[in-house]
XYZ file of C-alpha atoms in Angstrom:
622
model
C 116.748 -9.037 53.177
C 119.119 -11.542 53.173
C 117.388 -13.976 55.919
C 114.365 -13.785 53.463
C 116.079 -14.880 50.648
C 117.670 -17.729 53.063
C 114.171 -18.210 54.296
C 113.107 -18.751 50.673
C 115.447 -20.768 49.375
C 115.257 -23.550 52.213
C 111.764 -23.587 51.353
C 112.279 -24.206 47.756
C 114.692 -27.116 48.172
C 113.303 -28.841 50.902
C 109.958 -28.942 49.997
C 108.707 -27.988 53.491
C 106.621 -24.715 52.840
C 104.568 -24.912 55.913
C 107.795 -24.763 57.985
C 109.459 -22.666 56.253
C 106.441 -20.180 55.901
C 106.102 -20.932 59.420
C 109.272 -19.028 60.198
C 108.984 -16.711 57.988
C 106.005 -15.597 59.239
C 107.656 -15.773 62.715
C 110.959 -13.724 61.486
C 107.744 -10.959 60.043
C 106.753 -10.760 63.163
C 109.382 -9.954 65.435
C 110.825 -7.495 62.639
C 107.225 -5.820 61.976
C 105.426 -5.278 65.327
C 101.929 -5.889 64.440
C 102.371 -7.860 61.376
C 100.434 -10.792 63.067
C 97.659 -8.936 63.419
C 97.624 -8.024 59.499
C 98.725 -11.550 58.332
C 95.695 -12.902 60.433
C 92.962 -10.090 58.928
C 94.132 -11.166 55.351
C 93.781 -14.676 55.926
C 90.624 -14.376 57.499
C 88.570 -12.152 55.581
C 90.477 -12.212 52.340
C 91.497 -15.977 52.408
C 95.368 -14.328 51.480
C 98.444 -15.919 52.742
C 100.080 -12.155 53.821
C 103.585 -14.001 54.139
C 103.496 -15.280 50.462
C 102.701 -11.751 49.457
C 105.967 -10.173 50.728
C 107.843 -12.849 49.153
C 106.696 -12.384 45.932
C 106.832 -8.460 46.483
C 110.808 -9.164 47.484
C 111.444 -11.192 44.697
C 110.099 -8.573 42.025
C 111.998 -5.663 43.280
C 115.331 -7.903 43.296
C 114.686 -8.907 39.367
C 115.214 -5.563 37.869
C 118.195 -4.979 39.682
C 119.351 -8.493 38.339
C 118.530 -7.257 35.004
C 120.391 -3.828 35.419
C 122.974 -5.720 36.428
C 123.181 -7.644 33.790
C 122.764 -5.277 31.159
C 126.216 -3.416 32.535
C 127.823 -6.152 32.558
C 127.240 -7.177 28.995
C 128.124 -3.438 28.422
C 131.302 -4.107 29.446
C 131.878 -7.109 27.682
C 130.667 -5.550 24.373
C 133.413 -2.765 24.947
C 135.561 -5.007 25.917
C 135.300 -6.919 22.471
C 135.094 -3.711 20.591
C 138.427 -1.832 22.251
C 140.470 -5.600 20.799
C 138.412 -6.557 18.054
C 137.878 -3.768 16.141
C 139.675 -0.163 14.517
C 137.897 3.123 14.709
C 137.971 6.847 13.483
C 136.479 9.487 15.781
C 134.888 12.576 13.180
C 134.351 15.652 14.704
C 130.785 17.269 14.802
C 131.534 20.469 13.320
C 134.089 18.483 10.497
C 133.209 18.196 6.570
C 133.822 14.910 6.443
C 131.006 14.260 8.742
C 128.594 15.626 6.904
C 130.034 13.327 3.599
C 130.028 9.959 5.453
C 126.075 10.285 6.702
C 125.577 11.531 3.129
C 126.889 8.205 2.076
C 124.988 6.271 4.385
C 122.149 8.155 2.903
C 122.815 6.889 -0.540
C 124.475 2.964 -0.350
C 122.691 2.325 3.314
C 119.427 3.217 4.291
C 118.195 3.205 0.981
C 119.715 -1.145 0.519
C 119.838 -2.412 3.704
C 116.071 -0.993 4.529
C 117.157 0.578 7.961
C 114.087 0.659 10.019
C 115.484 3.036 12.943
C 115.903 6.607 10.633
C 115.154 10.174 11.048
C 113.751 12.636 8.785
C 113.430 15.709 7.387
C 111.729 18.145 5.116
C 112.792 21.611 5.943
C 115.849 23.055 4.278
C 118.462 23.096 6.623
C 122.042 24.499 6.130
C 124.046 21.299 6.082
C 125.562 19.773 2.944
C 124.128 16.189 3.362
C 120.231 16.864 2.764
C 121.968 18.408 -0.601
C 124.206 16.156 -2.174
C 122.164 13.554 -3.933
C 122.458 11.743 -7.132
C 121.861 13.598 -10.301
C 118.350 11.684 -11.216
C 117.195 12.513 -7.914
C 118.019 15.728 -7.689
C 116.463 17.906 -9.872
C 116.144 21.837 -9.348
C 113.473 22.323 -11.566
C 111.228 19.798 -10.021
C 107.670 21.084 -9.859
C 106.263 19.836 -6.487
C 104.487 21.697 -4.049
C 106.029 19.741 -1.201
C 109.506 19.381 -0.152
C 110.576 15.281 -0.470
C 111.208 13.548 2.864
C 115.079 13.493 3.357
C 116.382 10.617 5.453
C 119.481 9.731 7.000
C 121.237 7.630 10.400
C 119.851 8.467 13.532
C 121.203 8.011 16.730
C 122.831 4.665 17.696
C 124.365 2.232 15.279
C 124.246 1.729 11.466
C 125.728 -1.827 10.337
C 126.142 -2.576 6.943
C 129.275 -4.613 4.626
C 131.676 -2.746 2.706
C 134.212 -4.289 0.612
C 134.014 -7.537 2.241
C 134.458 -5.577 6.386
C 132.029 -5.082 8.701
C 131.676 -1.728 9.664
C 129.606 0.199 12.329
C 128.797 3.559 12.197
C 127.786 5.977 15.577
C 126.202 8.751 15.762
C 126.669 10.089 19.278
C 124.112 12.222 21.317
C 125.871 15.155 22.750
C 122.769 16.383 24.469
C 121.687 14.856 27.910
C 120.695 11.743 27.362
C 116.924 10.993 28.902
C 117.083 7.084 28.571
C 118.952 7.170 32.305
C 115.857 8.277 33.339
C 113.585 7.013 31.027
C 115.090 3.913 30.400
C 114.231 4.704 26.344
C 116.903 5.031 24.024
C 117.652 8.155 22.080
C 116.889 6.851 18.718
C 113.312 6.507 20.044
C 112.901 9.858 22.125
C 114.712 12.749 20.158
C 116.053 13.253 16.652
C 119.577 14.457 15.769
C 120.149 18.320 14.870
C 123.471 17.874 12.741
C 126.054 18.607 15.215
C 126.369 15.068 16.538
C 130.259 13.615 16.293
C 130.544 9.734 14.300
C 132.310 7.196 15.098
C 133.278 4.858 12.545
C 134.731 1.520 13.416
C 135.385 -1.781 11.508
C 135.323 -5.323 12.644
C 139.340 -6.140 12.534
C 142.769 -4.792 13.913
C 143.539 -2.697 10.723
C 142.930 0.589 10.405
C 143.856 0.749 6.876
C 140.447 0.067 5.341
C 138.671 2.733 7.531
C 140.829 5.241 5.692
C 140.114 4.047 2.756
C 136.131 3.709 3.465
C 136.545 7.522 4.389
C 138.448 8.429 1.272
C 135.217 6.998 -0.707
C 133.364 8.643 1.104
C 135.140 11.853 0.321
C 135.274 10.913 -3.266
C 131.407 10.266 -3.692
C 130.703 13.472 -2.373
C 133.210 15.261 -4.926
C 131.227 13.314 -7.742
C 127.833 14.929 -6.024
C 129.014 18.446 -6.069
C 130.130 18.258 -9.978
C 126.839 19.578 -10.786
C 127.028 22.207 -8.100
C 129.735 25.120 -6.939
C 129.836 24.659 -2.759
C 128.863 28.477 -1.802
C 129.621 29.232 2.124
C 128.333 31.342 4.358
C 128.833 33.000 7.714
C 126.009 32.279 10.518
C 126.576 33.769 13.855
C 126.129 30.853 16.883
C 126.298 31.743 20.796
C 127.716 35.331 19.401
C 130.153 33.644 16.796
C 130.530 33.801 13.264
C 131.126 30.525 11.641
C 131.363 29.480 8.068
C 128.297 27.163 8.741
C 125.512 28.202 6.087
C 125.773 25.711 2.645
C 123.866 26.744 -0.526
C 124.419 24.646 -3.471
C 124.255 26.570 -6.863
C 124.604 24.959 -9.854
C 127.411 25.344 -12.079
C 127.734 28.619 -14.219
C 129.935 28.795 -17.189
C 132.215 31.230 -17.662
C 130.699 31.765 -21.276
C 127.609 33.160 -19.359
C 129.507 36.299 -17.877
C 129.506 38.872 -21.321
C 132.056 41.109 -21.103
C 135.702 41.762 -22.987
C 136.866 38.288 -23.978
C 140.201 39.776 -23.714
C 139.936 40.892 -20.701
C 138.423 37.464 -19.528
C 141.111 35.384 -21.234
C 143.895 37.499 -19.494
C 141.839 36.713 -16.001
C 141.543 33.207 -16.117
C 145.526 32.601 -17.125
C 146.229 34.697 -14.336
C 144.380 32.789 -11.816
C 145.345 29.559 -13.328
C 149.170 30.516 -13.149
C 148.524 31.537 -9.719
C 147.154 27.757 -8.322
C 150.168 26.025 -10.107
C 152.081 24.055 -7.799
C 155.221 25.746 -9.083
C 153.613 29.816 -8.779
C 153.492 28.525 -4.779
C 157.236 27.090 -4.701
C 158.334 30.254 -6.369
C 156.620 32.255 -4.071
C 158.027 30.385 -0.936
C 161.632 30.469 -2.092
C 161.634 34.073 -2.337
C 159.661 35.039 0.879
C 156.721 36.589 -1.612
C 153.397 36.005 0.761
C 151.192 33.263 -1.515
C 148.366 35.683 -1.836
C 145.977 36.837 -4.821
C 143.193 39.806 -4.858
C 140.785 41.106 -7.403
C 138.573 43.805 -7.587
C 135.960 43.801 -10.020
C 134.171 47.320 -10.663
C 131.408 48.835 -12.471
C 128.238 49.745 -12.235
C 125.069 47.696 -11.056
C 124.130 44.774 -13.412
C 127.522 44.189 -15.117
C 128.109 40.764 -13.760
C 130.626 41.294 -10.989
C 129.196 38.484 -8.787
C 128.379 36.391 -11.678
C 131.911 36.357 -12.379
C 132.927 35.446 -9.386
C 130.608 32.435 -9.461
C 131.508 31.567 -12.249
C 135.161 31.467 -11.484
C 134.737 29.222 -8.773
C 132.715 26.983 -11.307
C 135.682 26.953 -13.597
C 138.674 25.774 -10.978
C 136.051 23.831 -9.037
C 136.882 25.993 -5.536
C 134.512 26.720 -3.208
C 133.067 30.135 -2.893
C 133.003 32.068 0.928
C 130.981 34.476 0.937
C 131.900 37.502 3.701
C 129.418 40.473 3.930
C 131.489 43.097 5.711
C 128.635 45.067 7.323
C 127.068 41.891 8.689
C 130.052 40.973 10.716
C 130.482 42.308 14.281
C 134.054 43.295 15.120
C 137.614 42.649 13.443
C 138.133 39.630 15.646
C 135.414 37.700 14.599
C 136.583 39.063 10.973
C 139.852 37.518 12.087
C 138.556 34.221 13.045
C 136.528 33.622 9.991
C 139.921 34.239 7.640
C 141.358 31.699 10.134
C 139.336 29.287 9.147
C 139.433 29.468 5.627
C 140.680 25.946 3.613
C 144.135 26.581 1.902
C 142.669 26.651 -1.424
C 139.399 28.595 -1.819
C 137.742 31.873 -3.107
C 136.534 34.843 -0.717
C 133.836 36.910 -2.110
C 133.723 40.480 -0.192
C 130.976 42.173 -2.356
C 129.867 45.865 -1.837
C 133.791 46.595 -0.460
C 132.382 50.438 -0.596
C 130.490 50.155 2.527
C 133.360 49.796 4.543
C 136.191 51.722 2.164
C 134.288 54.457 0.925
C 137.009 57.783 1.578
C 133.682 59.515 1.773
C 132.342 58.508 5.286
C 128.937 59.859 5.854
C 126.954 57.074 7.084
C 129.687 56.893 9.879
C 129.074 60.323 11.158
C 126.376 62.203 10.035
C 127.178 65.400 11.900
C 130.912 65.901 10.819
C 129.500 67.625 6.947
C 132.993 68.677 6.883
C 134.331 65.311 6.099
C 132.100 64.921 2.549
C 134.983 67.122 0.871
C 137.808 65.457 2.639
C 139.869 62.768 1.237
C 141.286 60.145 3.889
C 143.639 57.432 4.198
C 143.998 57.304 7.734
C 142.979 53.652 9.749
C 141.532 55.695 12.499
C 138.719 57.400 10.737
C 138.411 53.576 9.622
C 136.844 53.268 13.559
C 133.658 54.660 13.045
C 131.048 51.910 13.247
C 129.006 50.923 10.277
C 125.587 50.779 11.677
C 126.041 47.461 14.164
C 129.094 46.431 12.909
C 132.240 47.666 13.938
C 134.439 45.807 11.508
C 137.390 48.548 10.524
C 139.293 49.258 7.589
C 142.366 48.292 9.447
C 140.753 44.938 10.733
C 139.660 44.395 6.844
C 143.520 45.210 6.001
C 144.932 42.959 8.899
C 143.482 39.781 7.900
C 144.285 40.307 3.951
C 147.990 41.079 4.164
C 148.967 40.890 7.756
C 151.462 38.512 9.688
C 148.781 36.275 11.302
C 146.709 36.086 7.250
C 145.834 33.346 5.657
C 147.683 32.141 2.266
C 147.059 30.455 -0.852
C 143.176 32.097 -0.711
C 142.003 34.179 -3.835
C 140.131 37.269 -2.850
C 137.726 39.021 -5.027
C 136.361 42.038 -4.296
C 133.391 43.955 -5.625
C 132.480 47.508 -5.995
C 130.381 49.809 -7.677
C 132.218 53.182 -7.191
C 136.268 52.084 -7.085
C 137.055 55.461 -7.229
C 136.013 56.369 -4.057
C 137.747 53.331 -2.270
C 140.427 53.921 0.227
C 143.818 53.842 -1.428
C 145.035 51.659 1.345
C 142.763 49.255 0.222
C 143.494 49.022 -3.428
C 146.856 49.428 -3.054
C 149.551 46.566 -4.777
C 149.637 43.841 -2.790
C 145.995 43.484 -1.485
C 144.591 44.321 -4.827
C 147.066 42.580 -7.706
C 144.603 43.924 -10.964
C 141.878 45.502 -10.863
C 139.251 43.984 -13.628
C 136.337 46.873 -14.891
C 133.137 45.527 -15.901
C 131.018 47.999 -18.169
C 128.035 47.942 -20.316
C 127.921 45.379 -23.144
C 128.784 45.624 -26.378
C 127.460 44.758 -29.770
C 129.741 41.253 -29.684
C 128.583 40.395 -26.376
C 125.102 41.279 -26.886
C 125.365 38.721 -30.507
C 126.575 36.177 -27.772
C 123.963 36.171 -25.296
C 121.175 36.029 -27.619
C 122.839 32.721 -28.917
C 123.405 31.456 -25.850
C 119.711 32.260 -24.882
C 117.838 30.643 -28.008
C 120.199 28.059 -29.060
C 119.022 24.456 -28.648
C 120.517 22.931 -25.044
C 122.123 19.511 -25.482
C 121.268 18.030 -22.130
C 124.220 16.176 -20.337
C 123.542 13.499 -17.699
C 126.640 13.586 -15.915
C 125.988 17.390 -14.994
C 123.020 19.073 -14.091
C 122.817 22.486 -15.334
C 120.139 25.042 -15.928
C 118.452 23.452 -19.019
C 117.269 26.019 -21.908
C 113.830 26.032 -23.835
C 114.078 24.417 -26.941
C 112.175 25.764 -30.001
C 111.993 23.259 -33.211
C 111.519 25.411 -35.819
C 114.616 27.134 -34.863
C 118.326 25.886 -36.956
C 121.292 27.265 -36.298
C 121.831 29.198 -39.520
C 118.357 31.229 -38.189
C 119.727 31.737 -35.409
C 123.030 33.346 -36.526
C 120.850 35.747 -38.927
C 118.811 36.535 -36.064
C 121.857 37.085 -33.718
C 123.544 39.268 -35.877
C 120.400 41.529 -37.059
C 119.838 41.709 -33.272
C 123.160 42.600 -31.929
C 123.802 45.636 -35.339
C 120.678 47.314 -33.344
C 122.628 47.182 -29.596
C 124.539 50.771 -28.842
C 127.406 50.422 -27.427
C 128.435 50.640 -23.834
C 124.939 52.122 -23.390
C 122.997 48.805 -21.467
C 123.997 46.662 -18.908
C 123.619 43.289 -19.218
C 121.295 42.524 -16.970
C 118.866 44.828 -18.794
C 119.173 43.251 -21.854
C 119.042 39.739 -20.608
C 115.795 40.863 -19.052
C 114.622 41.743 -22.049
C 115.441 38.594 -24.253
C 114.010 36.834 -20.765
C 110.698 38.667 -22.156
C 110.599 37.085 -25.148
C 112.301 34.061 -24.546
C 109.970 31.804 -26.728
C 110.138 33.675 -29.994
C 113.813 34.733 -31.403
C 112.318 36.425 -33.825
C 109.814 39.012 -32.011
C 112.647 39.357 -29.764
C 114.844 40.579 -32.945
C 111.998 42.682 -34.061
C 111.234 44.461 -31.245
C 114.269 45.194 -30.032
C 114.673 48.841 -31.625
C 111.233 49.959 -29.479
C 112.603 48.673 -26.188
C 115.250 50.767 -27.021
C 114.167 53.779 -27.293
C 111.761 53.238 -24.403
C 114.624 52.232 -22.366
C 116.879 55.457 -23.253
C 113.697 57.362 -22.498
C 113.241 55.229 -18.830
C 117.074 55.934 -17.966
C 116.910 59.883 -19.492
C 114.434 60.728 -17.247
C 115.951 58.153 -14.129
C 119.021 60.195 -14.674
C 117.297 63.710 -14.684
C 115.940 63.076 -11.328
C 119.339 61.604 -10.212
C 120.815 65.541 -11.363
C 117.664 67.138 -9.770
C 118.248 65.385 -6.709
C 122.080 65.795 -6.719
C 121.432 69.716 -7.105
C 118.672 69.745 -3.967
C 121.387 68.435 -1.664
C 123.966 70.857 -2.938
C 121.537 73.334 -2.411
C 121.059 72.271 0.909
C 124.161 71.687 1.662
C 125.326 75.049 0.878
C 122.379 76.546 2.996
C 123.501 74.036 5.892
C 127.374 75.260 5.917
C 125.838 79.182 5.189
C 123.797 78.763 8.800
C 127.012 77.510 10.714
C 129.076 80.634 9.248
C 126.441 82.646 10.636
C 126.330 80.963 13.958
C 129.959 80.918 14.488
C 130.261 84.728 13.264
C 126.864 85.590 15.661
C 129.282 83.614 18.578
C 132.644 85.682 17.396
C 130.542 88.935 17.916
C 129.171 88.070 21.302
C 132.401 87.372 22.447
C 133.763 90.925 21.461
C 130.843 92.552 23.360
C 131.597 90.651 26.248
C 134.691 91.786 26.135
C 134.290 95.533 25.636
C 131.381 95.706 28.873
C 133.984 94.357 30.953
C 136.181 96.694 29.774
C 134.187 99.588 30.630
C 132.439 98.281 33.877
C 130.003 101.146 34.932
C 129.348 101.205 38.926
C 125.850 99.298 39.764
C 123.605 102.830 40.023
C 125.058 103.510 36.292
C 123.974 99.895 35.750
C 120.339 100.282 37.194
C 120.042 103.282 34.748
C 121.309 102.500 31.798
C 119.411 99.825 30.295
C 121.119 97.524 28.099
C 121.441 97.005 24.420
C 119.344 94.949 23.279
C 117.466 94.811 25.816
C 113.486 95.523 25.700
C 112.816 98.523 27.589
C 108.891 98.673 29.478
C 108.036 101.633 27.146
C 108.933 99.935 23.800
C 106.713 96.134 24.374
C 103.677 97.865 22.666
C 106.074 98.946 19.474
C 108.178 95.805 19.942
C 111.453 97.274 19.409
C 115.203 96.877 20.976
C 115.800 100.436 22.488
C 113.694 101.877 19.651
C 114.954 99.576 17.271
C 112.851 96.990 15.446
C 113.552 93.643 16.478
C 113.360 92.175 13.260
C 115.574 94.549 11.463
C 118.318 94.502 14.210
C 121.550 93.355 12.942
C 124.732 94.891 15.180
C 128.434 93.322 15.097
C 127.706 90.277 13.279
C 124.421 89.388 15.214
C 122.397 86.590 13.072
C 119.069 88.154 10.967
C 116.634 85.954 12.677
C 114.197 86.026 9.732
C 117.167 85.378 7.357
C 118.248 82.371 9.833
C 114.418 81.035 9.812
C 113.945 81.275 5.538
C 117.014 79.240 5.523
C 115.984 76.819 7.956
C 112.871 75.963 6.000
C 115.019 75.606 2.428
């Protein structure tokens, strides 16, 4: 190769081609045995000079090399410029504040600059940026049939000016990449699925405004999530739990949750006493773990996870949301408590399923258990359905030496009673908060809160109320307080009775005016919901009782087999006595047509204990 490219560049800069081609035609063919042959068949019958043909077919294969070539070596200049020139932040795929910087590319970027490399979305996926957006675009009442196209960076580089700096943003493939053998970039032949790592870097040796560019960045998403309470969930990745799920609810006031105001006043101080800077110093100095649990009981429909939402509305924390049965073992409970933030709040609703004293779901055959009461971790072991999460896993992570502080826990439950007293005990349960039926002053509350004109507020975005013209306040109160005289006490949750202002949402009045015939239908409904609940109650006593009543008669039927056994070997006849004596019990030839035992009827036999077989069989059936 490199006597043709001599060959070719004498003949470009002396001018003499037929020489040079000359030679190079002679070099082809002492290289090439029988490459005069071809070069003479082209030139005759195709009028082609053969030798000029090779050199352009050299010269073509040597340019993209060149280029190649090239290319890395401006590569390395660019990286050579950026390593001096410039001050970067690495962000980690899997980090928050990844998620808040592409949501602000989203919003000051894309949007400005008019990006022309982007990629989009319209599925709802679980990651906070294709949430957060301003409050006039989002809207969760919109009426569209269609989700809206989301967009945000792809993969490359974003350049845009903040604050007077010239920043670049990257957004790193972690896949492998196809454009070394494509030659096409990834921008152009894939699309990014959210775990990508950034890299932000600014033109300068400073590093001081890239903090601050991330701070604003952490600060714009704050303002995005005033609206909204941050609810997390677990989501199980190459046989991990994660906190990786993100549903954005919208804020709920704590003036929405109806129960004791009392009771609700003497909740909120605690908690707020509880994340004071000087409740965590006085814990510290006196070795008290910084820990806080709740357990909110009742029965279904009293507002136990509405008040833990709206909690986290009120001190602006975000809400983690850990279904017990859903996780695997204690370690992966383990990790998730791991990686809690210091300040949050950990919603373990339905605590019963896995502290219930009772444990019959765990072991269906051990009936003996329903009337025992235990405290014990090991009966903890038994497996609820495929989880195998433990009482003394659950325990561990609240309490133990490797658990997390500053975290408020709130538990829910709809039979506390039952719950394992190792669960509830001081120190992993602090109070105890019962939610019951409403009352007649929380009932008067919740129909004002539900026909009462909404002033709409920009700066939040809220669920909005129907408004009704014709109705003033002073109408309203009347109508409140006629309504709420008719409400029974403790007798209705209240979600039935928000259902049933729900109903009649539009008219205040018909809702007022009806209410004494819903009531009396609804007694009637939850009479005859809690007959069946007795009947049903009674057939599996019933059944129960027949159940245990069969296994005393098997073990007894066992215990007298085991005496006769005993007395035949203690008086052994000799083998001819054996061949004689037939025996008892046993059918003899001459009794198959009357179907008796040794003359006795097989139905009616009952000797030392043995079981009544049609007694055994009538049970069976019941």
């Amino acid at each position: 190769m490199s006597d043709i490219l001599r060959l070719t560049k004498a003949s470009f800069l002396s001018g003499g081609g037929d020489a040079t081609s000359q030679g190079f035609h002679q070099f082809l063919d002492r290289t090439a045995p029988g490459f005069g042959t071809l070069s003479k068949f082209f030139s005759t019958w195709l009028r082609l000079d053969l030798t000029t043909i090779v050199l352009l077919i050299s010269f073509g294969g040597d340019i993209p090399r060149a280029l190649t070539g090239l290319q890395n070596l401006g590569t390395q200049i660019y990286w050579w410029i950026t390593r001096f020139f410039t001050a970067s932040i690495s962000i980690g795929a899997n980090d928050k504040l990844n998620r808040e910087v592409l949501n602000w590319l989203g919003a000051h970027v894309l949007t400005r600059q008019g990006t022309r490399v982007l990629t989009a979305r319209t599925e709802v996926i679980q990651n906070e940026a294709w949430y957060y957006r301003k409050p006039v675009e989002r809207d969760d009442l919109h009426h569209e049939k269609r989700v809206p196209v989301q967009y945000l960076p792809t993969f490359g580089t974003t350049w845009f000016v903040y604050e007077g700096g010239f920043f670049m943003v990257r957004r790193v493939s972690t896949r492998t990449s196809r454009s070394v053998y494509t030659g096409i970039p990834d921008e152009y032949s894939a699309a990014p699925e959210g775990d990508e790592p950034l890299v932000v870097l600014r033109l300068g040796r400073s590093i001081q405004p890239v903090k601050e560019f991330l701070n604003n960045c952490r600060n714009f998403a704050d303002r995005q999530r005033e609206a909204f309470i941050t609810v997390r969930a677990t989501k199980n990745q190459y046989n991990q739990e994660s906190w990786d799920t993100t549903i954005l609810r919208p804020i709920r006031p704590l003036e929405t949750v109806h129960f004791d105001e009392k009771t609700k006043k003497e909740l909120v101080l605690d908690i707020e006493v509880y994340l004071n800077q000087k409740t965590r110093k006085f814990y510290t100095e006196r070795g008290i773990p910084y820990r806080r649990g709740y357990l909110f009981h009742g029965p279904p429909g009293t507002g136990k996870t509405s008040l833990s939402l709206a909690l986290a509305s009120y001190f602006n924390l975000e809400l983690y949301l850990l279904h017990i049965p859903s996780i695997r073992d204690d370690n992966d409970l383990e990790n998730l408590f791991a990686a809690l933030p210091p300040k949050c709040i950990v919603l373990l609703e339905d605590i019963d399923a896995i502290g219930l004293q009772h444990r019959k779901k765990f072991d269906p055959q051990d009936t003996a258990s329903d009337n025992s009461d235990s405290d014990s971790d090991k009966e903890s072991a038994r497996s609820f359905g495929r989880c195998r999460c433990t009482l003394s896993g659950l325990l561990n992570v609240l309490d133990g030496v490797a658990s997390q502080e500053g975290r408020i826990v709130l538990m829910t439950s709809n039979v506390a009673h039952k719950l394992d007293r190792a669960l509830v005990r001081p120190g992993r349960i602090d109070r105890m908060i019962y939610l019951g039926n409403i009352s007649r002053h929380s009932a008067k509350g919740m129909f004002e809160r539900m026909y009462r004109p909404y002033v709409s507020n920009e700066s939040t975005l809220s669920e909005k109320g129907i408004e009704h013209p014709g109705n003033h306040a002073n109408d309203i109160d009347d109508l409140a307080e006629r309504f709420s005289s008719q409400i029974p006490d403790d007798v209705f949750t209240p979600a039935q009775l928000q259902g049933y202002l729900l109903h009649h949402r539009n008219s205040p009045k018909e809702a007022t005016d009806c209410i004494s015939d819903w009531i009396v239908q609804e007694k009637a409904t939850m009479d005859e919901a809690e007959r069946r609940k007795r009947a049903s109650a009674e057939r599996k006593a019933k059944k129960k009782k027949a159940l245990k009543r069969l296994k005393a008669l098997k073990a007894l039927d066992l215990d007298s087999e085991k005496e006769g056994d005993n007395k035949e070997d203690a008086t052994t006849p000799n083998v001819a006595q054996v061949e004689e004596v037939p025996k008892k019990g046993a059918y003899n030839e001459s009794d198959k047509s009357q179907g008796t035992v040794n003359g006795t009827k097989g139905a009616e036999y009952v000797s030392n204990g043995d079981i009544n077989q049609t007694e055994v069989e009538k049970t069976e059936k019941q």
